[in-house]
PDB file of C-alpha atoms in Angstrom:
ATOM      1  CA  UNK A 206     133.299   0.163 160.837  1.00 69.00           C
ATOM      2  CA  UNK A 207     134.032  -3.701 160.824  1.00 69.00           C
ATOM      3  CA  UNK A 208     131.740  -3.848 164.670  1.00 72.00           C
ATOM      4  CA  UNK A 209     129.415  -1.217 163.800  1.00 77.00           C
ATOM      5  CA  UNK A 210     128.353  -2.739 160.443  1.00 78.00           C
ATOM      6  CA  UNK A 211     128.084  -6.595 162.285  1.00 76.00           C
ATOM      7  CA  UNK A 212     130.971  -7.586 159.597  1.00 75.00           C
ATOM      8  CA  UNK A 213     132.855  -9.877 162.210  1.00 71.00           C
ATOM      9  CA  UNK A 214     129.355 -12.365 162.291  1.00 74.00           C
ATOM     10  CA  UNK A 215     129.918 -13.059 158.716  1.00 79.00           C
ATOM     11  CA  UNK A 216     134.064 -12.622 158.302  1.00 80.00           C
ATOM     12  CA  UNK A 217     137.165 -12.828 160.214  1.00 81.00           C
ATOM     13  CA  UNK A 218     139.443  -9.840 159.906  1.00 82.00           C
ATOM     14  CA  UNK A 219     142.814 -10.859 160.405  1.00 82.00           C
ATOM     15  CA  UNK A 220     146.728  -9.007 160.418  1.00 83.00           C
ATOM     16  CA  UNK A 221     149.075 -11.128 159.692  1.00 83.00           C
ATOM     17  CA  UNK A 222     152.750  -9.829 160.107  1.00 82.00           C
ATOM     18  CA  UNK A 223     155.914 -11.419 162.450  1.00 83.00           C
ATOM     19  CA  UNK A 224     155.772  -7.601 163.414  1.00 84.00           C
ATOM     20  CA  UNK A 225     152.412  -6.640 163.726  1.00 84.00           C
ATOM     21  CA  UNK A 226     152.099  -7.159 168.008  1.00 85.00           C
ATOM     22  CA  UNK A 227     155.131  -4.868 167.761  1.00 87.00           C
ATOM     23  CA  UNK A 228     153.638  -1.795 165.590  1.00 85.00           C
ATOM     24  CA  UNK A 229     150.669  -2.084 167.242  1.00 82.00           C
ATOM     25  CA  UNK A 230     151.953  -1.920 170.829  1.00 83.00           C
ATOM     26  CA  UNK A 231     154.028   0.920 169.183  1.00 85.00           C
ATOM     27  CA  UNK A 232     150.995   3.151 168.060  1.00 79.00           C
ATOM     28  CA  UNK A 233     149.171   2.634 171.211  1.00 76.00           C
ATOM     29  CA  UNK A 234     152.087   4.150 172.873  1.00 77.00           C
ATOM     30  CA  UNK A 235     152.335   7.224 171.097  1.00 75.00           C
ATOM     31  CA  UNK A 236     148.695   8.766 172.373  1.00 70.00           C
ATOM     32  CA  UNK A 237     150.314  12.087 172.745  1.00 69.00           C
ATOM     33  CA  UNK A 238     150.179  12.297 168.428  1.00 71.00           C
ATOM     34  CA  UNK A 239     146.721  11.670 167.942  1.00 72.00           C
ATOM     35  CA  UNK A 240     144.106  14.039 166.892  1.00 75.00           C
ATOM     36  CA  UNK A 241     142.406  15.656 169.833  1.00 78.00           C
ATOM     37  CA  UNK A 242     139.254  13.419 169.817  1.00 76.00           C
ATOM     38  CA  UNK A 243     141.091  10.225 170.281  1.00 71.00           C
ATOM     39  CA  UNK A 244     142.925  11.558 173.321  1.00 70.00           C
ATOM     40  CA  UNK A 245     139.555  12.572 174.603  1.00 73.00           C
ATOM     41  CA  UNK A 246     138.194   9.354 174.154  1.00 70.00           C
ATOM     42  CA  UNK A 247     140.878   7.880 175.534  1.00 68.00           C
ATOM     43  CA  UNK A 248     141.122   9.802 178.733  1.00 67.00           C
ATOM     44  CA  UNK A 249     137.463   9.508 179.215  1.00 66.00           C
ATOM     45  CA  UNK A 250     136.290   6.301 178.298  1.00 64.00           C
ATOM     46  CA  UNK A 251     139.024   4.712 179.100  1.00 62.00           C
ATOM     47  CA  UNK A 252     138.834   3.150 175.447  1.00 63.00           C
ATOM     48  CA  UNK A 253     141.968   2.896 173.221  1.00 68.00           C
ATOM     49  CA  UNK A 254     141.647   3.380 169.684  1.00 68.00           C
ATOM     50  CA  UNK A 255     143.669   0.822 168.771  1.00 71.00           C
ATOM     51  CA  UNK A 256     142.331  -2.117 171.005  1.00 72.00           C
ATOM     52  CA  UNK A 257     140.932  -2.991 167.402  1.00 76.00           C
ATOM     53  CA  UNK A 258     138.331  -5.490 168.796  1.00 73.00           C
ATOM     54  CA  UNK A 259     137.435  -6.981 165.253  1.00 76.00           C
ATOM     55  CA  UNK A 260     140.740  -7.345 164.382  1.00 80.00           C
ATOM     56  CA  UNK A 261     142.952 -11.096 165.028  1.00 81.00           C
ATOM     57  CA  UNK A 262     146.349 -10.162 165.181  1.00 83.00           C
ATOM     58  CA  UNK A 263     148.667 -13.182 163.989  1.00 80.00           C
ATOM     59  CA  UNK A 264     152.143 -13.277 164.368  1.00 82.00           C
ATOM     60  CA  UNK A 265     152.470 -16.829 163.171  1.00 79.00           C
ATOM     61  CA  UNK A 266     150.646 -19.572 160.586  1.00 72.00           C
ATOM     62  CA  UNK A 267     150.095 -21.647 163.563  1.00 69.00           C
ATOM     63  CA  UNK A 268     148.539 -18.744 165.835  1.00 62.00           C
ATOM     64  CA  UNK A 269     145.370 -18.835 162.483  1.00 59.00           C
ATOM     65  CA  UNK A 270     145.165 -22.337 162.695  1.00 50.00           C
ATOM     66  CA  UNK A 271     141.770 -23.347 163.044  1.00 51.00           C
ATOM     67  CA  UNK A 272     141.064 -20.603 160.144  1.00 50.00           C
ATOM     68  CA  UNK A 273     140.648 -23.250 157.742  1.00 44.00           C
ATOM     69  CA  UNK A 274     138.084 -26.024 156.888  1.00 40.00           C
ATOM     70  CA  UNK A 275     140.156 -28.604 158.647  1.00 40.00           C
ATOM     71  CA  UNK A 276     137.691 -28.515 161.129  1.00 36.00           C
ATOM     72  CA  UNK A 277     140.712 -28.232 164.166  1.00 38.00           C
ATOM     73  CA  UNK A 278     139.956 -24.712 166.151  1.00 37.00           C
ATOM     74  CA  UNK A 279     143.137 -22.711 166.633  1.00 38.00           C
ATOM     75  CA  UNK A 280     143.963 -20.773 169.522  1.00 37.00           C
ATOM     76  CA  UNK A 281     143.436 -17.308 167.548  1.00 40.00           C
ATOM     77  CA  UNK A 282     140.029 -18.646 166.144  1.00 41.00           C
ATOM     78  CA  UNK A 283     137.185 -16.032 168.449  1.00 41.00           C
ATOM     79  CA  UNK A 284     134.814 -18.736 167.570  1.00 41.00           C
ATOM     80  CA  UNK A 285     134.002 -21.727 167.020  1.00 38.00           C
ATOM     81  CA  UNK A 286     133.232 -22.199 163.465  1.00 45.00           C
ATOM     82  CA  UNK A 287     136.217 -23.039 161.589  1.00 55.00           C
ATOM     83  CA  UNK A 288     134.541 -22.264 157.833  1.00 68.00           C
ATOM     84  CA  UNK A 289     134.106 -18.506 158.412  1.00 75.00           C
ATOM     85  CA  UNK A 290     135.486 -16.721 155.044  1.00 81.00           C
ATOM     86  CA  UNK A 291     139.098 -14.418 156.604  1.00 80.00           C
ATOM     87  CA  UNK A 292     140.223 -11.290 155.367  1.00 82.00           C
ATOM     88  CA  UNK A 293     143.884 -11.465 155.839  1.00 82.00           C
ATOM     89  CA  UNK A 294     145.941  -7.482 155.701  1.00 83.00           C
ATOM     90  CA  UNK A 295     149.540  -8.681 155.390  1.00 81.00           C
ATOM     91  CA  UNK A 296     152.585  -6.675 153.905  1.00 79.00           C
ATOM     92  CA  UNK A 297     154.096  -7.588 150.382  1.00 73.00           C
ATOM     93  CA  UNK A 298     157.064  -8.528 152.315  1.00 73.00           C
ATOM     94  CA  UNK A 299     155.024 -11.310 154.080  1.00 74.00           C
ATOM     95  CA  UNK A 300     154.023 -12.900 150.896  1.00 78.00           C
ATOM     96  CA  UNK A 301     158.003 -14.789 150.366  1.00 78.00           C
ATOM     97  CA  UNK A 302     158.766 -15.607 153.885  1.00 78.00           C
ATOM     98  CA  UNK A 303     155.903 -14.910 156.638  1.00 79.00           C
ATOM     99  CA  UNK A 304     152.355 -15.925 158.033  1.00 82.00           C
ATOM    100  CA  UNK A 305     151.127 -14.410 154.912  1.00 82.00           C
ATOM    101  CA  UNK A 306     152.649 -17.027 152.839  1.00 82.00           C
ATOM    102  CA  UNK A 307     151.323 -19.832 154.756  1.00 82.00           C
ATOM    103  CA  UNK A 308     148.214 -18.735 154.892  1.00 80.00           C
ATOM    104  CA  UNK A 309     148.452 -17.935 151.269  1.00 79.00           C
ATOM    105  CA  UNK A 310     148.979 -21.498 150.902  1.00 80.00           C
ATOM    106  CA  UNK A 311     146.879 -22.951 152.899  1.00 79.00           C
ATOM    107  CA  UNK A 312     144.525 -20.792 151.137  1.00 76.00           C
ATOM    108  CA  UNK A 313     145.165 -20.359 147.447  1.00 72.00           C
ATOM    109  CA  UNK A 314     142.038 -22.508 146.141  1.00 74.00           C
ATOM    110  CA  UNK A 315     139.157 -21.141 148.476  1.00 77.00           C
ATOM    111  CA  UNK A 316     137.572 -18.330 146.791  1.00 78.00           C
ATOM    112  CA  UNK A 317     135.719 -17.192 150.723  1.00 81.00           C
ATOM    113  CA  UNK A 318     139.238 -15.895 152.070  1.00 80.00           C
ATOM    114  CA  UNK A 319     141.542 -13.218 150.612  1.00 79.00           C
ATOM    115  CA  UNK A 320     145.121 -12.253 151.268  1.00 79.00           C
ATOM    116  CA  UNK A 321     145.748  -8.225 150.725  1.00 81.00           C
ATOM    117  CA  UNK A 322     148.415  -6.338 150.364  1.00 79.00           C
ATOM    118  CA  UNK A 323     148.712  -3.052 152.127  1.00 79.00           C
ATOM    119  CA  UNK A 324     151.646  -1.803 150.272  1.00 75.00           C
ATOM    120  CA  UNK A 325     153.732  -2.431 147.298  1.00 70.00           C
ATOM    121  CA  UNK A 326     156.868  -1.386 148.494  1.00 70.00           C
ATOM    122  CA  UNK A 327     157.683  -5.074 148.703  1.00 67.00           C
ATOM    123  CA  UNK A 328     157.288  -5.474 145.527  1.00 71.00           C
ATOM    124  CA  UNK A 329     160.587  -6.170 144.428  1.00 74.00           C
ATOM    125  CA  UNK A 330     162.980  -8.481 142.147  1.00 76.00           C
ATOM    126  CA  UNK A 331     163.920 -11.798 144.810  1.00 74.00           C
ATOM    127  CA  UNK A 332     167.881 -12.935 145.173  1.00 74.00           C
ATOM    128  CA  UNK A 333     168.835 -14.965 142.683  1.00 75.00           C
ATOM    129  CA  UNK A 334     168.602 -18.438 144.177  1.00 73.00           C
ATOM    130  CA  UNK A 335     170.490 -21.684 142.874  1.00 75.00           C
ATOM    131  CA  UNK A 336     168.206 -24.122 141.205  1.00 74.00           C
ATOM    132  CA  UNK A 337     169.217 -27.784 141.016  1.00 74.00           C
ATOM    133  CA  UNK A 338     169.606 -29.158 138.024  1.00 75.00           C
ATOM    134  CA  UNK A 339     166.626 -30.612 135.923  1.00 76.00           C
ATOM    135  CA  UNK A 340     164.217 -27.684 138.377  1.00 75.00           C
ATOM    136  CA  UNK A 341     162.052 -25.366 136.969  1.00 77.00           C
ATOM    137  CA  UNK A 342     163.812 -21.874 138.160  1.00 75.00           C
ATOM    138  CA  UNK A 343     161.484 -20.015 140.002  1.00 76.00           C
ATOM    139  CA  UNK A 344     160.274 -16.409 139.256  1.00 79.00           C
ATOM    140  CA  UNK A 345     162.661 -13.721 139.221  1.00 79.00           C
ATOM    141  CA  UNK A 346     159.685 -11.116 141.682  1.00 81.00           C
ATOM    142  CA  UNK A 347     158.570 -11.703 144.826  1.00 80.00           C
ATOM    143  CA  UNK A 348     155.032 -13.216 145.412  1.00 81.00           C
ATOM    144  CA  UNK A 349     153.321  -9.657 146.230  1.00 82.00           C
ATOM    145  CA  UNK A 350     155.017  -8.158 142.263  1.00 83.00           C
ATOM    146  CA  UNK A 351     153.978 -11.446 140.653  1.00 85.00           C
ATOM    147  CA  UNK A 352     150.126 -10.283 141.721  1.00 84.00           C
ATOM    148  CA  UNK A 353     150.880  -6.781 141.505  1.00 83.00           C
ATOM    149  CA  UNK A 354     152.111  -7.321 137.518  1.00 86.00           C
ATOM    150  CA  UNK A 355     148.862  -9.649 136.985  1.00 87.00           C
ATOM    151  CA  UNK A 356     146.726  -6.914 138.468  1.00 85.00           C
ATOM    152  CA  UNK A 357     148.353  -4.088 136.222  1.00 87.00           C
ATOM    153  CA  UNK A 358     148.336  -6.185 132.831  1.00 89.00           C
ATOM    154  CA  UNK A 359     144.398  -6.370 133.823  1.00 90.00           C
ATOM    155  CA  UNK A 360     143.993  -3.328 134.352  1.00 90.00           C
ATOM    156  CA  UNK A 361     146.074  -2.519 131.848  1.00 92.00           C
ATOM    157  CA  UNK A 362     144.265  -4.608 128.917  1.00 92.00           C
ATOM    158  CA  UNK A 363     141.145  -3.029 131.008  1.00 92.00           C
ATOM    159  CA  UNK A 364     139.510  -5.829 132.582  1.00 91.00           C
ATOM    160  CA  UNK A 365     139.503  -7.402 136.034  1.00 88.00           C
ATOM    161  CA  UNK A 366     142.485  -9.413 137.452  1.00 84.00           C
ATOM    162  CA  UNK A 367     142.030 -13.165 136.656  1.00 81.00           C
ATOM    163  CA  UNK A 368     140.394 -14.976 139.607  1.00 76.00           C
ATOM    164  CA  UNK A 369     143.070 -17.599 139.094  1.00 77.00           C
ATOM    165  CA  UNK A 370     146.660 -16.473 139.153  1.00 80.00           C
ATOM    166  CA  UNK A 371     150.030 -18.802 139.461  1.00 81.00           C
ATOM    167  CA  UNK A 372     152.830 -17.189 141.666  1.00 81.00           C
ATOM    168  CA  UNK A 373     155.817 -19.301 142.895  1.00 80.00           C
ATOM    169  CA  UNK A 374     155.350 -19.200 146.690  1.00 77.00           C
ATOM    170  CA  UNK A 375     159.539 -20.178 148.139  1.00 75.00           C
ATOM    171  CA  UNK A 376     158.573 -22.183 151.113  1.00 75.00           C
ATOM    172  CA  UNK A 377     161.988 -23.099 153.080  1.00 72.00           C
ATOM    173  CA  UNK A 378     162.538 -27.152 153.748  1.00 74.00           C
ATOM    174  CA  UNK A 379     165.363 -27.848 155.414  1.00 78.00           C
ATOM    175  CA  UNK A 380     167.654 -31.897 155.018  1.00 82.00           C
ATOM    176  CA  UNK A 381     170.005 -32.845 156.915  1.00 87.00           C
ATOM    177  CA  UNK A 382     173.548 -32.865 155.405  1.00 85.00           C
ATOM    178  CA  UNK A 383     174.977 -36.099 153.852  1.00 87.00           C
ATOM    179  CA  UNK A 384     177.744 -37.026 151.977  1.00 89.00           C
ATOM    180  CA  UNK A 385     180.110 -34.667 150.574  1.00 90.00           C
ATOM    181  CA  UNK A 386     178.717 -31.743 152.082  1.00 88.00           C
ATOM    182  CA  UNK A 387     178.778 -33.502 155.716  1.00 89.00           C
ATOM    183  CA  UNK A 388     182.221 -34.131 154.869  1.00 92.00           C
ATOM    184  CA  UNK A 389     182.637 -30.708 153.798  1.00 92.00           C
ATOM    185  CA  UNK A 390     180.705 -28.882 156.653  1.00 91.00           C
ATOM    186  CA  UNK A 391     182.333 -31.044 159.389  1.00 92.00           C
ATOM    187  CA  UNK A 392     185.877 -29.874 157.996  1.00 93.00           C
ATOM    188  CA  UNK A 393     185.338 -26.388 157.801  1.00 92.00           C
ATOM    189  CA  UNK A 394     183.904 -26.346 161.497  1.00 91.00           C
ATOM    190  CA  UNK A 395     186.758 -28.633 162.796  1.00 89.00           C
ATOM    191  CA  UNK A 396     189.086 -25.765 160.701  1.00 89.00           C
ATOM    192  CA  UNK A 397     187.827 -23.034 162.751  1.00 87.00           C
ATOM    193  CA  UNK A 398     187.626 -24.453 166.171  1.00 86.00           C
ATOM    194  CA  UNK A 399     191.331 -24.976 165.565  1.00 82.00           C
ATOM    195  CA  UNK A 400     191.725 -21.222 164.651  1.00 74.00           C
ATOM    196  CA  UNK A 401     189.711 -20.459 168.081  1.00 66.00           C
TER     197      UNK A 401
END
């Protein structure tokens, strides 16, 4: 549909996932369950229907890096114009710790690229995580239910999904120990190599 209807001139169709080489290499090796006509195209053509031509896959952020308006070409980018609007598929699951995420992101205030969810099995309450002191505590869903309870209170109240919704996004930023907890860490490592 996506070649056939000249979509990939005017968008990008991308599938964002840490998995998504894996399933794919997974469903083109199980030819022997599709329908009739795709083995048949297969074994004559010597097309397989899930070469997906149109489609980027994107295991990483940094593999859709030149699919922004920073004007640097990534090494996933097909072409050369960094400004084309993207279509990202990506998993709930993606949306709290994924490519997803960052793309999210990088993305959250250009209305010419969209992020969807292909399930909502993701969808789910996050681990309660300790907040410092003085912090705003973060949202007790994941990123995908925070959108997926905006969309239903729309569509509840019967109108269309605001076009601007706030999620809390967890991004990960790791700092070195100091202190106490150096202090801390090093003794409880220097306890165990002594139990070794």
């Amino acid at each position: 549909h996506w070649q056939r209807n000249r979509l990939h001139q005017t968008y990008r169709l991308a599938w964002a996932g840490t998995m998504a080489p894996n399933v794919l290499e997974y469903a083109r090796c199980q030819l022997e369950w599709m329908a009739a006509p795709l083995g048949r195209q297969f074994d004559g053509q010597r097309g397989h229907p899930y070469a997906l031509r149109g489609v980027t896959v994107a295991p990483t952020a940094a593999g859709a890096a030149g699919w922004s308006a920073d004007g640097e070409e990534g090494p996933a980018a097909p072409r050369g114009d960094a400004d084309v609007p993207t279509c990202v598929l990506a998993s709930g699951g993606s949306l709290d710790s994924g490519p997803a995420r960052d793309l999210l992101l990088r993305w959250a205030e250009d209305a010419d690229n969209v992020v969807i969810l292909t399930d909502y099995q993701q969808c789910t309450a996050r681990p309660p995580v300790p907040v410092p002191t003085g912090a705003r505590a973060p949202s007790g869903l994941s990123a995908a239910a925070q959108l997926l309870a905006a969309w239903c209170a729309a569509r509840d109240r019967g109108e269309e999904m605001e076009d601007v919704v706030h999620v809390d996004a967890m991004t990960v930023r790791r700092e070195p120990l100091a202190g106490a907890e150096l202090a801390q860490f090093e003794a409880e490592e220097g306890a165990a190599r002594r139990v070794e």
